[in-house]
Short mmCIF file of C-alpha atoms in Angstrom, two decimals:
data_model
loop_
_atom_site.label_atom_id
_atom_site.label_comp_id
_atom_site.label_asym_id
_atom_site.label_seq_id
_atom_site.Cartn_x
_atom_site.Cartn_y
_atom_site.Cartn_z
CA MET A 7 -48.74 -64.37 20.04
CA GLY A 8 -49.35 -65.09 16.34
CA HIS A 9 -49.15 -62.90 13.27
CA GLU A 10 -52.38 -61.34 12.01
CA PRO A 11 -53.60 -63.15 8.85
CA ASP A 12 -53.57 -60.08 6.60
CA ILE A 13 -49.92 -59.44 7.48
CA ILE A 14 -49.04 -63.04 6.62
CA ASP A 15 -50.84 -62.65 3.30
CA MET A 16 -49.04 -59.38 2.62
CA VAL A 17 -45.56 -60.83 2.97
CA MET A 18 -46.23 -64.33 1.65
CA ASN A 19 -47.87 -63.05 -1.54
CA MET A 20 -44.64 -61.32 -2.52
CA SER A 21 -43.34 -63.57 -5.29
CA MET A 22 -39.93 -65.19 -5.13
CA ILE A 23 -38.86 -62.94 -8.01
CA GLU A 24 -39.66 -59.81 -6.02
CA MET A 25 -38.14 -61.03 -2.76
CA PRO A 26 -35.20 -58.76 -1.93
CA VAL A 27 -31.93 -60.05 -0.50
CA VAL A 28 -31.60 -58.78 3.06
CA LYS A 29 -28.33 -59.29 4.90
CA ILE A 30 -27.11 -58.30 8.34
CA ARG A 31 -24.02 -56.10 8.18
CA ARG A 32 -23.43 -55.04 11.75
CA LEU A 33 -24.87 -55.50 15.24
CA GLU A 34 -24.33 -53.23 18.25
CA ILE A 35 -25.65 -53.95 21.73
CA GLU A 36 -25.56 -51.84 24.86
CA ASN A 37 -26.60 -52.70 28.44
CA PHE A 38 -27.75 -56.10 27.20
CA LYS A 39 -27.30 -58.99 29.65
CA ASN A 40 -23.67 -58.73 30.78
CA VAL A 41 -22.57 -56.63 27.81
CA LYS A 42 -22.10 -52.93 28.52
CA LYS A 43 -21.09 -52.33 24.91
CA GLY A 44 -20.30 -54.69 22.08
CA THR A 45 -20.16 -54.66 18.29
CA ILE A 46 -19.86 -57.39 15.68
CA THR A 47 -19.37 -56.84 11.97
CA MET A 48 -20.14 -59.58 9.48
CA PRO A 49 -17.23 -60.79 7.32
CA SER A 50 -18.99 -59.80 4.10
CA ALA A 51 -19.39 -56.23 5.40
CA LEU A 52 -15.59 -55.97 5.28
CA LYS A 53 -15.94 -56.29 1.51
CA ALA A 54 -17.46 -53.89 -0.98
CA ASP A 55 -20.39 -56.03 -2.09
CA VAL A 56 -22.34 -57.55 0.80
CA ALA A 57 -25.05 -59.11 -1.35
CA GLY A 58 -22.49 -60.97 -3.44
CA TYR A 59 -21.09 -62.98 -0.54
CA GLY A 60 -22.30 -65.47 2.00
CA ASP A 61 -21.34 -65.24 5.65
CA ILE A 62 -20.15 -67.68 8.27
CA LEU A 63 -19.42 -66.09 11.64
CA GLY A 64 -18.44 -68.07 14.71
CA ILE A 65 -18.27 -66.51 18.18
CA TYR A 66 -15.98 -68.12 20.72
CA GLY A 67 -15.10 -67.30 24.32
CA GLN A 68 -15.22 -68.43 27.89
CA ASN A 69 -18.48 -69.08 29.73
CA GLY A 70 -20.34 -65.92 30.70
CA SER A 71 -18.40 -63.67 28.34
CA GLY A 72 -21.32 -62.56 26.20
CA LYS A 73 -21.55 -65.10 23.36
CA THR A 74 -25.21 -65.94 23.90
CA ALA A 75 -26.03 -62.23 24.20
CA ILE A 76 -25.51 -61.97 20.42
CA VAL A 77 -28.07 -64.71 19.78
CA ASP A 78 -30.55 -63.24 22.27
CA ALA A 79 -30.15 -59.75 20.79
CA LEU A 80 -30.84 -61.01 17.26
CA ASP A 81 -33.79 -63.03 18.54
CA THR A 82 -35.15 -59.83 20.13
CA ILE A 83 -34.75 -57.98 16.82
CA LYS A 84 -36.55 -60.80 15.00
CA THR A 85 -39.43 -60.54 17.50
CA LEU A 86 -39.73 -56.79 16.98
CA LEU A 87 -39.48 -56.93 13.18
CA CYS A 88 -42.22 -59.58 13.12
CA GLY A 89 -44.51 -57.24 15.06
CA MET A 90 -44.70 -59.66 17.99
CA ALA A 91 -44.73 -58.90 21.70
CA LEU A 92 -41.50 -59.13 23.66
CA PRO A 93 -41.45 -62.04 26.13
CA ASP A 94 -42.35 -61.36 29.75
CA ASP A 95 -38.84 -62.24 30.92
CA MET A 96 -37.24 -59.63 28.66
CA ARG A 97 -36.64 -57.52 31.77
CA HIS A 98 -33.88 -59.95 32.77
CA LEU A 99 -31.96 -59.18 29.57
CA ILE A 100 -31.52 -55.53 30.57
CA MET A 101 -28.19 -55.21 32.37
CA TYR A 102 -28.65 -55.13 36.13
CA GLY A 103 -28.75 -51.57 37.45
CA GLU A 104 -29.65 -50.05 34.05
CA ASN A 105 -33.04 -48.70 32.97
CA MET A 106 -32.81 -49.68 29.33
CA CYS A 107 -30.87 -51.68 26.75
CA ARG A 108 -30.19 -50.74 23.14
CA ILE A 109 -29.87 -52.98 20.09
CA SER A 110 -28.86 -51.60 16.68
CA VAL A 111 -28.67 -53.60 13.47
CA GLU A 112 -27.48 -52.39 10.10
CA PHE A 113 -28.96 -54.27 7.14
CA GLU A 114 -28.27 -54.18 3.44
CA ILE A 115 -31.27 -54.64 1.16
CA THR A 116 -30.74 -55.64 -2.47
CA PRO A 117 -33.95 -55.35 -4.54
CA LYS A 118 -34.27 -56.95 -7.94
CA ASP A 119 -34.98 -53.80 -9.92
CA PHE A 120 -32.93 -51.04 -8.31
CA GLU A 121 -29.71 -50.47 -6.43
CA ARG A 122 -29.09 -51.94 -3.02
CA PHE A 123 -29.25 -49.67 0.00
CA ARG A 124 -28.55 -49.81 3.72
CA VAL A 125 -31.04 -49.54 6.53
CA SER A 126 -30.26 -49.11 10.22
CA TYR A 127 -32.76 -50.09 12.92
CA THR A 128 -32.29 -49.22 16.59
CA ALA A 129 -34.57 -50.33 19.39
CA GLU A 130 -34.37 -49.18 23.00
CA ILE A 131 -36.14 -51.43 25.48
CA SER A 132 -36.87 -50.03 28.92
CA HIS A 133 -38.41 -51.14 32.18
CA ALA A 134 -42.08 -50.14 31.94
CA ALA A 135 -43.06 -47.13 33.98
CA GLU A 136 -46.45 -48.56 34.85
CA ALA A 137 -48.31 -51.86 34.73
CA ALA A 138 -50.40 -52.71 31.68
CA GLU A 139 -53.64 -54.62 31.73
CA ASP A 140 -54.01 -57.82 29.77
CA LYS A 141 -57.15 -57.18 27.72
CA GLN A 142 -57.44 -60.85 26.76
CA GLY A 143 -58.30 -62.02 30.26
CA ASP A 144 -59.84 -60.97 33.51
CA ASP A 145 -56.56 -60.89 35.42
CA LYS A 146 -54.05 -58.08 35.28
CA GLN A 147 -50.63 -58.82 33.94
CA ASN A 148 -47.62 -56.61 34.55
CA ARG A 149 -45.90 -55.64 31.30
CA ASP A 150 -42.41 -55.25 32.66
CA VAL A 151 -40.79 -53.83 29.51
CA GLU A 152 -41.71 -51.55 26.66
CA VAL A 153 -40.10 -50.44 23.42
CA SER A 154 -39.40 -46.88 24.52
CA ARG A 155 -37.64 -45.64 21.38
CA GLU A 156 -37.11 -46.80 17.81
CA VAL A 157 -35.06 -45.23 15.04
CA LEU A 158 -35.10 -46.32 11.41
CA LYS A 159 -32.43 -44.78 9.20
CA MET A 160 -32.10 -45.10 5.45
CA PRO A 161 -30.93 -43.08 2.44
CA CYS A 162 -33.00 -39.91 2.22
CA GLY A 163 -33.02 -36.99 -0.19
CA ALA A 164 -31.32 -36.57 -3.54
CA ALA A 165 -27.86 -37.20 -2.07
CA GLY A 166 -28.99 -40.51 -0.60
CA ARG A 167 -27.31 -39.88 2.75
CA MET A 168 -28.29 -41.97 5.76
CA ALA A 169 -30.79 -40.01 7.84
CA LYS A 170 -33.59 -40.67 10.31
CA TYR A 171 -36.59 -41.83 8.36
CA ILE A 172 -38.73 -42.30 11.44
CA GLU A 173 -37.97 -41.88 15.15
CA TYR A 174 -40.59 -43.23 17.51
CA THR A 175 -40.97 -42.55 21.22
CA SER A 176 -43.29 -44.11 23.78
CA ASP A 177 -43.21 -40.87 25.79
CA GLU A 178 -46.83 -39.72 25.67
CA SER A 179 -45.83 -36.10 26.32
CA LYS A 180 -44.15 -36.02 22.88
CA PRO A 181 -45.39 -36.55 19.31
CA VAL A 182 -45.65 -40.21 18.37
CA PHE A 183 -42.78 -39.98 15.93
CA ALA A 184 -40.50 -37.59 14.11
CA PRO A 185 -39.63 -35.95 11.79
CA ASP A 186 -42.57 -33.59 12.01
CA ASN A 187 -43.02 -33.17 8.25
CA ARG A 188 -43.38 -36.94 7.69
CA ARG A 189 -45.81 -37.32 10.61
CA LYS A 190 -47.95 -34.42 9.39
CA SER A 191 -47.92 -35.75 5.83
CA ILE A 192 -49.09 -39.17 7.02
CA ILE A 193 -51.85 -37.62 9.16
CA GLN A 194 -53.06 -35.63 6.16
CA SER A 195 -53.05 -38.72 3.98
CA MET A 196 -54.94 -40.75 6.60
CA ALA A 197 -57.48 -37.92 6.97
CA GLY A 198 -58.43 -37.78 3.30
CA ASP A 199 -61.24 -35.30 2.59
CA ASN A 200 -62.82 -35.60 6.03
CA PRO A 201 -62.77 -32.17 7.74
CA GLU A 202 -62.21 -33.81 11.13
CA GLY A 203 -59.99 -36.49 9.64
CA GLU A 204 -56.68 -35.05 10.85
CA ILE A 205 -57.85 -35.05 14.47
CA ASN A 206 -59.03 -38.63 14.15
CA ALA A 207 -55.81 -39.67 12.38
CA ALA A 208 -53.66 -38.12 15.12
CA LEU A 209 -55.75 -39.94 17.73
CA GLU A 210 -55.34 -43.17 15.74
CA LEU A 211 -51.54 -42.85 15.88
CA LYS A 212 -51.69 -42.24 19.62
CA LEU A 213 -53.90 -45.30 20.06
CA ILE A 214 -51.45 -47.45 18.09
CA ARG A 215 -48.66 -46.13 20.32
CA ALA A 216 -50.63 -46.91 23.47
CA LEU A 217 -51.29 -50.48 22.32
CA ALA A 218 -47.68 -51.01 21.26
CA LYS A 219 -46.53 -49.74 24.65
CA GLN A 220 -49.05 -51.86 26.52
CA ASN A 221 -48.17 -55.04 24.62
CA GLY A 222 -44.40 -54.55 24.50
CA GLU A 223 -44.33 -54.40 20.68
CA SER A 224 -42.57 -52.37 18.02
CA PHE A 225 -44.47 -49.34 16.78
CA ILE A 226 -42.67 -49.15 13.43
CA PHE A 227 -43.03 -52.86 12.61
CA GLY A 228 -46.19 -53.52 14.60
CA ASN A 229 -49.04 -55.12 12.69
CA ARG A 230 -51.38 -52.19 13.41
CA THR A 231 -48.91 -49.73 11.90
CA THR A 232 -48.30 -52.00 8.92
CA ARG A 233 -52.02 -52.37 8.32
CA LYS A 234 -53.28 -48.84 9.00
CA VAL A 235 -50.36 -46.45 8.45
CA LEU A 236 -47.83 -47.93 6.00
CA ASP A 237 -49.80 -47.09 2.85
CA HIS A 238 -49.81 -43.42 3.86
CA PHE A 239 -46.03 -43.00 3.85
CA ASP A 240 -44.58 -40.86 1.09
CA GLY A 241 -43.85 -42.59 -2.21
CA ASP A 242 -40.24 -43.48 -1.36
CA ILE A 243 -38.32 -46.59 -0.28
CA GLY A 244 -39.58 -46.43 3.31
CA PRO A 245 -42.60 -48.75 3.01
CA TYR A 246 -40.56 -51.11 0.82
CA ALA A 247 -37.76 -51.24 3.40
CA ILE A 248 -40.15 -51.85 6.32
CA THR A 249 -41.96 -54.62 4.44
CA SER A 250 -38.67 -56.19 3.33
CA LEU A 251 -37.29 -56.32 6.88
CA LYS A 252 -40.57 -57.72 8.18
CA LEU A 253 -40.55 -60.39 5.47
CA PHE A 254 -36.92 -61.23 6.23
CA ALA A 255 -37.62 -61.72 9.93
CA MET A 256 -40.82 -63.72 9.45
CA VAL A 257 -39.68 -66.03 6.65
CA ASN A 258 -35.90 -66.12 6.31
CA MET A 259 -34.44 -65.48 9.77
CA THR A 260 -34.21 -68.57 12.01
CA VAL A 261 -32.94 -68.31 15.60
CA ILE A 262 -32.12 -71.43 17.61
CA ASP A 263 -31.46 -70.43 21.20
CA GLY A 264 -29.24 -72.17 23.72
CA ILE A 265 -32.07 -73.99 25.49
CA THR A 266 -33.29 -75.52 22.24
CA SER A 267 -29.75 -76.41 21.18
CA LEU A 268 -28.54 -77.87 24.47
CA PHE A 269 -31.66 -79.50 25.89
CA SER A 270 -32.72 -80.91 22.55
CA SER A 271 -35.47 -83.38 23.48
CA SER A 272 -39.01 -82.10 23.05
CA ASN A 273 -38.02 -78.74 21.52
CA MET A 274 -36.43 -80.16 18.38
CA LEU A 275 -38.29 -79.75 15.09
CA PHE A 276 -37.48 -81.09 11.63
CA ARG A 277 -38.11 -78.61 8.84
CA VAL A 278 -39.03 -79.50 5.28
CA PRO A 279 -39.08 -76.77 2.59
CA ILE A 280 -42.39 -76.74 0.72
CA ARG A 281 -44.16 -74.26 -1.55
CA ASP A 282 -46.99 -72.21 -0.07
CA LYS A 283 -48.80 -69.19 -1.49
CA GLY A 284 -46.18 -68.63 -4.16
CA GLY A 285 -43.16 -68.90 -1.83
CA ILE A 286 -40.97 -71.48 -0.17
CA VAL A 287 -41.65 -71.96 3.55
CA SER A 288 -40.41 -74.45 6.14
CA LYS A 289 -42.98 -76.98 7.29
CA THR A 290 -42.11 -77.99 10.85
CA ILE A 291 -42.48 -81.62 11.87
CA LYS A 292 -42.14 -82.72 15.47
CA ILE A 293 -39.28 -85.14 16.07
CA TYR A 294 -40.44 -86.51 19.41
CA GLU A 295 -44.07 -87.18 18.52
CA PRO A 296 -46.21 -87.68 15.39
CA THR A 297 -47.36 -84.65 13.39
CA VAL A 298 -50.52 -84.17 11.33
CA VAL A 299 -49.99 -82.46 7.96
CA ASN A 300 -52.51 -81.58 5.28
CA MET A 301 -52.74 -83.50 2.02
CA ASP A 302 -50.86 -80.89 -0.04
CA GLU A 303 -47.96 -80.80 2.42
CA TYR A 304 -47.80 -84.59 2.53
CA GLU A 305 -47.69 -84.90 -1.26
CA GLN A 306 -44.89 -82.32 -1.51
CA MET A 307 -42.52 -83.97 0.97
CA GLU A 308 -40.95 -86.65 -1.20
CA GLY A 309 -38.75 -84.33 -3.29
CA PRO A 310 -37.39 -82.16 -0.45
CA MET A 311 -36.77 -85.23 1.75
CA LYS A 312 -34.73 -86.82 -1.05
CA ASN A 313 -32.58 -83.68 -1.34
CA LEU A 314 -32.08 -83.41 2.42
CA ASN A 315 -31.07 -87.06 2.61
CA VAL A 316 -28.33 -86.47 0.04
CA VAL A 317 -26.72 -84.02 2.47
CA LEU A 318 -27.40 -86.16 5.54
CA GLY A 319 -25.79 -89.18 3.86
CA ALA A 320 -22.66 -87.15 3.18
CA LEU A 321 -22.49 -85.98 6.80
CA ILE A 322 -23.34 -89.34 8.40
CA PRO A 323 -22.76 -92.17 5.88
CA GLY A 324 -25.48 -94.79 5.84
CA LEU A 325 -28.09 -92.65 7.61
CA GLN A 326 -31.34 -91.52 6.00
CA ILE A 327 -34.59 -90.04 7.31
CA ALA A 328 -37.93 -91.35 6.13
CA VAL A 329 -41.51 -90.16 6.61
CA HIS A 330 -43.68 -92.95 7.99
CA ASP A 331 -47.39 -92.59 7.25
CA LEU A 332 -49.43 -93.58 10.32
CA GLY A 333 -52.70 -93.13 8.46
CA LYS A 334 -55.23 -90.47 7.58
CA GLU A 335 -56.70 -88.18 10.23
CA THR A 336 -59.27 -85.42 10.25
CA MET A 337 -57.68 -82.05 10.99
CA ALA A 338 -59.07 -79.22 13.11
CA ASP A 339 -60.46 -77.48 10.01
CA GLY A 340 -62.41 -80.61 9.08
CA LYS A 341 -60.17 -81.47 6.14
CA GLU A 342 -58.37 -84.77 5.75
CA GLY A 343 -54.68 -84.96 6.61
CA HIS A 344 -51.92 -87.48 7.26
CA ARG A 345 -50.46 -88.39 10.64
CA ILE A 346 -46.73 -88.90 10.10
CA GLU A 347 -43.65 -89.84 12.13
CA LEU A 348 -39.99 -89.33 11.26
CA MET A 349 -37.95 -92.51 11.08
CA SER A 350 -34.20 -93.09 11.06
CA GLN A 351 -32.98 -95.63 8.49
CA ARG A 352 -29.54 -97.26 8.46
CA GLN A 353 -28.08 -99.60 5.85
CA MET A 354 -26.92 -102.79 7.58
CA SER A 355 -24.11 -105.13 6.49
CA ASN A 356 -26.62 -107.75 5.36
CA ASP A 357 -28.21 -105.20 2.98
CA LYS A 358 -31.22 -104.86 5.23
CA ILE A 359 -32.43 -101.49 6.48
CA ALA A 360 -32.79 -100.93 10.21
CA GLU A 361 -35.57 -98.45 10.93
CA VAL A 362 -36.34 -96.80 14.26
CA PRO A 363 -38.11 -93.54 15.18
CA LEU A 364 -35.70 -90.62 14.77
CA LYS A 365 -36.31 -89.57 18.38
CA TYR A 366 -34.30 -92.60 19.56
CA GLU A 367 -31.14 -91.48 17.78
CA SER A 368 -28.37 -89.63 19.65
CA ASN A 369 -28.79 -85.96 20.54
CA GLY A 370 -26.11 -85.09 17.99
CA ILE A 371 -27.92 -86.78 15.11
CA VAL A 372 -31.26 -85.29 16.17
CA LYS A 373 -29.67 -81.85 16.30
CA ILE A 374 -28.09 -82.21 12.85
CA ALA A 375 -31.43 -83.41 11.48
CA SER A 376 -33.29 -80.48 13.02
CA LEU A 377 -30.89 -77.96 11.42
CA LEU A 378 -30.48 -79.74 8.09
CA SER A 379 -33.02 -77.72 6.12
CA GLU A 380 -31.62 -74.40 7.38
CA ILE A 381 -28.03 -75.47 6.67
CA VAL A 382 -28.97 -76.34 3.09
CA ALA A 383 -30.81 -73.00 2.78
CA VAL A 384 -27.73 -71.04 3.91
CA CYS A 385 -25.71 -72.77 1.17
CA SER A 386 -28.27 -72.23 -1.57
CA ASP A 387 -30.37 -69.15 -0.81
CA PRO A 388 -28.90 -65.63 -0.40
CA VAL A 389 -31.86 -64.58 1.78
CA ALA A 390 -31.42 -67.36 4.39
CA CYS A 391 -30.14 -66.35 7.81
CA LEU A 392 -29.52 -68.96 10.54
CA ILE A 393 -28.48 -67.98 14.08
CA VAL A 394 -27.56 -70.85 16.43
CA ASP A 395 -26.42 -70.80 20.03
CA GLU A 396 -24.00 -73.58 21.02
CA PHE A 397 -23.78 -74.98 17.49
CA ASP A 398 -21.11 -77.43 18.64
CA ALA A 399 -23.16 -78.96 21.47
CA SER A 400 -23.57 -82.74 20.97
CA ILE A 401 -21.87 -82.66 17.54
CA ASN A 402 -18.50 -84.34 16.93
CA GLU A 403 -15.82 -81.66 16.52
CA TYR A 404 -14.32 -83.25 13.40
CA LEU A 405 -17.72 -83.51 11.71
CA LEU A 406 -18.57 -79.91 12.64
CA GLY A 407 -15.20 -78.74 11.33
CA GLU A 408 -15.79 -80.47 8.00
CA LEU A 409 -19.29 -79.02 7.81
CA LEU A 410 -18.06 -75.48 8.53
CA SER A 411 -15.28 -75.88 5.96
CA ALA A 412 -17.80 -76.91 3.30
CA MET A 413 -20.22 -74.13 4.25
CA SER A 414 -17.53 -71.45 4.22
CA SER A 415 -16.98 -72.01 0.49
CA ALA A 416 -20.60 -72.74 -0.43
CA ALA A 417 -22.55 -70.24 1.68
CA LYS A 418 -24.81 -67.76 -0.07
CA GLY A 419 -26.84 -66.78 3.00
CA GLN A 420 -25.66 -66.11 6.55
CA LEU A 421 -24.81 -68.37 9.50
CA ILE A 422 -24.04 -66.85 12.91
CA PHE A 423 -23.25 -69.24 15.75
CA THR A 424 -21.60 -69.53 19.14
CA ALA A 425 -19.31 -72.39 20.16
CA HIS A 426 -17.41 -73.66 23.17
CA ASN A 427 -15.00 -75.73 21.08
CA LEU A 428 -12.42 -73.73 19.16
CA ARG A 429 -11.06 -76.60 17.05
CA PRO A 430 -13.91 -76.64 14.46
CA LEU A 431 -13.55 -72.87 14.04
CA GLU A 432 -9.98 -73.40 12.84
CA MET A 433 -11.54 -74.50 9.55
CA LEU A 434 -12.79 -70.93 8.98
CA ASP A 435 -10.99 -67.85 7.73
CA TYR A 436 -9.76 -65.80 10.69
CA ARG A 437 -12.11 -62.98 9.70
CA SER A 438 -15.02 -65.37 10.26
CA VAL A 439 -14.20 -65.80 13.95
CA ILE A 440 -14.94 -63.29 16.71
CA PHE A 441 -13.74 -63.69 20.29
CA SER A 442 -15.74 -62.53 23.28
CA THR A 443 -13.54 -60.79 25.82
CA SER A 444 -13.69 -60.15 29.56
CA ASN A 445 -14.04 -56.40 28.90
CA ALA A 446 -17.74 -55.57 29.38
CA ASN A 447 -17.24 -52.22 27.60
CA ASP A 448 -15.85 -53.83 24.43
CA ARG A 449 -17.05 -57.42 24.43
CA TYR A 450 -16.16 -58.63 20.94
CA LYS A 451 -13.04 -58.51 18.84
CA ARG A 452 -11.69 -59.94 15.62
CA LEU A 453 -8.02 -60.63 15.04
CA SER A 454 -6.34 -57.73 13.29
CA LYS A 455 -4.29 -60.04 11.08
CA LYS A 456 -4.09 -63.66 10.08
CA PRO A 457 -2.42 -65.68 12.86
CA ASN A 458 0.86 -67.41 12.08
CA ASN A 459 -0.24 -70.42 14.10
CA ASN A 460 -3.68 -71.97 14.38
CA LEU A 461 -6.46 -70.25 16.30
CA ARG A 462 -6.15 -72.56 19.28
CA SER A 463 -2.45 -71.77 19.76
CA MET A 464 -3.14 -68.06 19.30
CA TYR A 465 -6.01 -68.08 21.79
CA ILE A 466 -4.01 -69.95 24.44
CA ARG A 467 -1.11 -67.53 23.96
CA GLU A 468 -3.34 -64.44 24.16
CA ALA A 469 -5.18 -65.82 27.19
CA ALA A 470 -1.87 -66.43 28.94
CA ILE A 471 0.02 -63.20 28.16
CA GLY A 472 -2.38 -60.84 26.38
CA GLY A 473 -1.45 -59.15 23.16
CA GLU A 474 -4.58 -58.13 21.28
CA GLY A 475 -5.51 -55.34 23.69
CA ASP A 476 -8.46 -56.74 25.64
CA GLU A 477 -8.21 -59.75 27.89
CA LEU A 478 -9.67 -62.75 26.07
CA TYR A 479 -9.92 -64.89 29.16
CA SER A 480 -10.53 -64.05 32.80
CA ASP A 481 -7.99 -66.22 34.61
CA ALA A 482 -9.22 -69.40 36.25
CA ASP A 483 -6.39 -70.82 38.40
CA SER A 484 -6.33 -74.63 38.46
CA ILE A 485 -4.71 -74.59 41.94
CA LYS A 486 -7.49 -72.37 43.28
CA ILE A 487 -10.11 -74.56 41.60
CA GLY A 488 -8.63 -77.69 43.19
CA ARG A 489 -8.51 -76.02 46.61
CA ALA A 490 -12.14 -74.90 46.24
CA LEU A 491 -13.23 -78.42 45.28
CA ARG A 492 -11.51 -79.94 48.30
CA LYS A 493 -12.96 -77.31 50.62
CA ALA A 494 -16.49 -77.82 49.27
CA GLY A 495 -16.10 -81.60 49.51
CA LYS A 496 -14.97 -81.37 53.12
CA GLY A 497 -17.92 -79.09 53.91
CA MET A 498 -20.37 -81.57 52.39
CA ARG A 499 -18.83 -84.48 54.33
CA ASP A 500 -18.94 -82.53 57.58
CA ALA A 501 -22.58 -81.61 56.94
CA GLY A 502 -23.41 -85.28 56.60
CA LYS A 503 -21.97 -86.27 59.92
#
């Protein structure tokens, strides 16, 4: 499902000067996948000034301990903030046996012209009570989940205390949202001078709720609400906060899930930062097949590619990426464009350059290339937020460690990632590492103090004897594993006889 054009225009026409800095401070999840309860706090949130610091946060733990749940939860929040429909398989992310899951994120927004403030957004996602009909086709499609409740909190009143700014419910027996005075004020504003306007406005809100429920979308951040209701909020920071979070999710928040990271092939995209409608956006180029770009995009690529190659050459000496022009091609809109392919270039000992399509490089190089633009953004742009599952997959541990070390001192934006290899995380400050535990009721923990030894030694010690409260590792006995392997092998041999 795409964004409606007027919403794109609304957020993209905000100039770079006006773009606020939005940072994630804290994430709480409940009944999400295999996590009964879990909380992570960003390293910068441990300091007084969130906006003044970048963030690198690595999440490490055994398989099935809830690392990927963090990435999936943030991806779900991104989907809701963008006003998009939840995927059909969202029902599988609600913990088995539970009716709903809850995701809460605390943000800090730093505008250019006034003081920063915090905003908290909570979404409850429930199994749908009834099937919804897909209006875009003749067949009926079961909408298995709905956003049953949303709460947006921000500073309210003269004291500026955190309070509920809007609380939405999908329960049709209740008002669309609270508090009552804000809902009534919006209805009056929507009504204008029309004597029957308030009745029509109330019906309009109910219709927006029904569509949000049917499509599995956010009511607060849904495109219908943004288009028809947002201008009628009181003259406070509410509309600004909603627009800022929507902009953050649509433009600056990039989520790379485990499937894209691990099974890199056809999913991998190379991103080149270009200017569009007054802002910087990432132009995606397919790695595994040619891409057609318009003339303006093609002409802009030389500068950004040169900058990206500076970083790539430092990471992998001798390697560069070039854009190969396969010729002009008419685009779907009838305008002329360029068909391009990404090429890998290596300096050879005889001073010649070996050039092959980038898709034939190793998975590790392709992965680094696909993340290069976002990595540079995290180190240069306070508004950039990159979330990657299995960041260490296919990447040499020494190279990743050096990259994380460099990013930890250079970061202005935020990087959140999961990893199976602890060694690269040793390059980070201990406050930048969170361990997933085997305790479903308290899944994530940060060390309470700097370890005397390295993280690997500490983790092995804690896994063996415990000492930080929750069990970091659910014991896997090598003797039992060996016995199980022999038993399974014998069973397979006997079955073949």
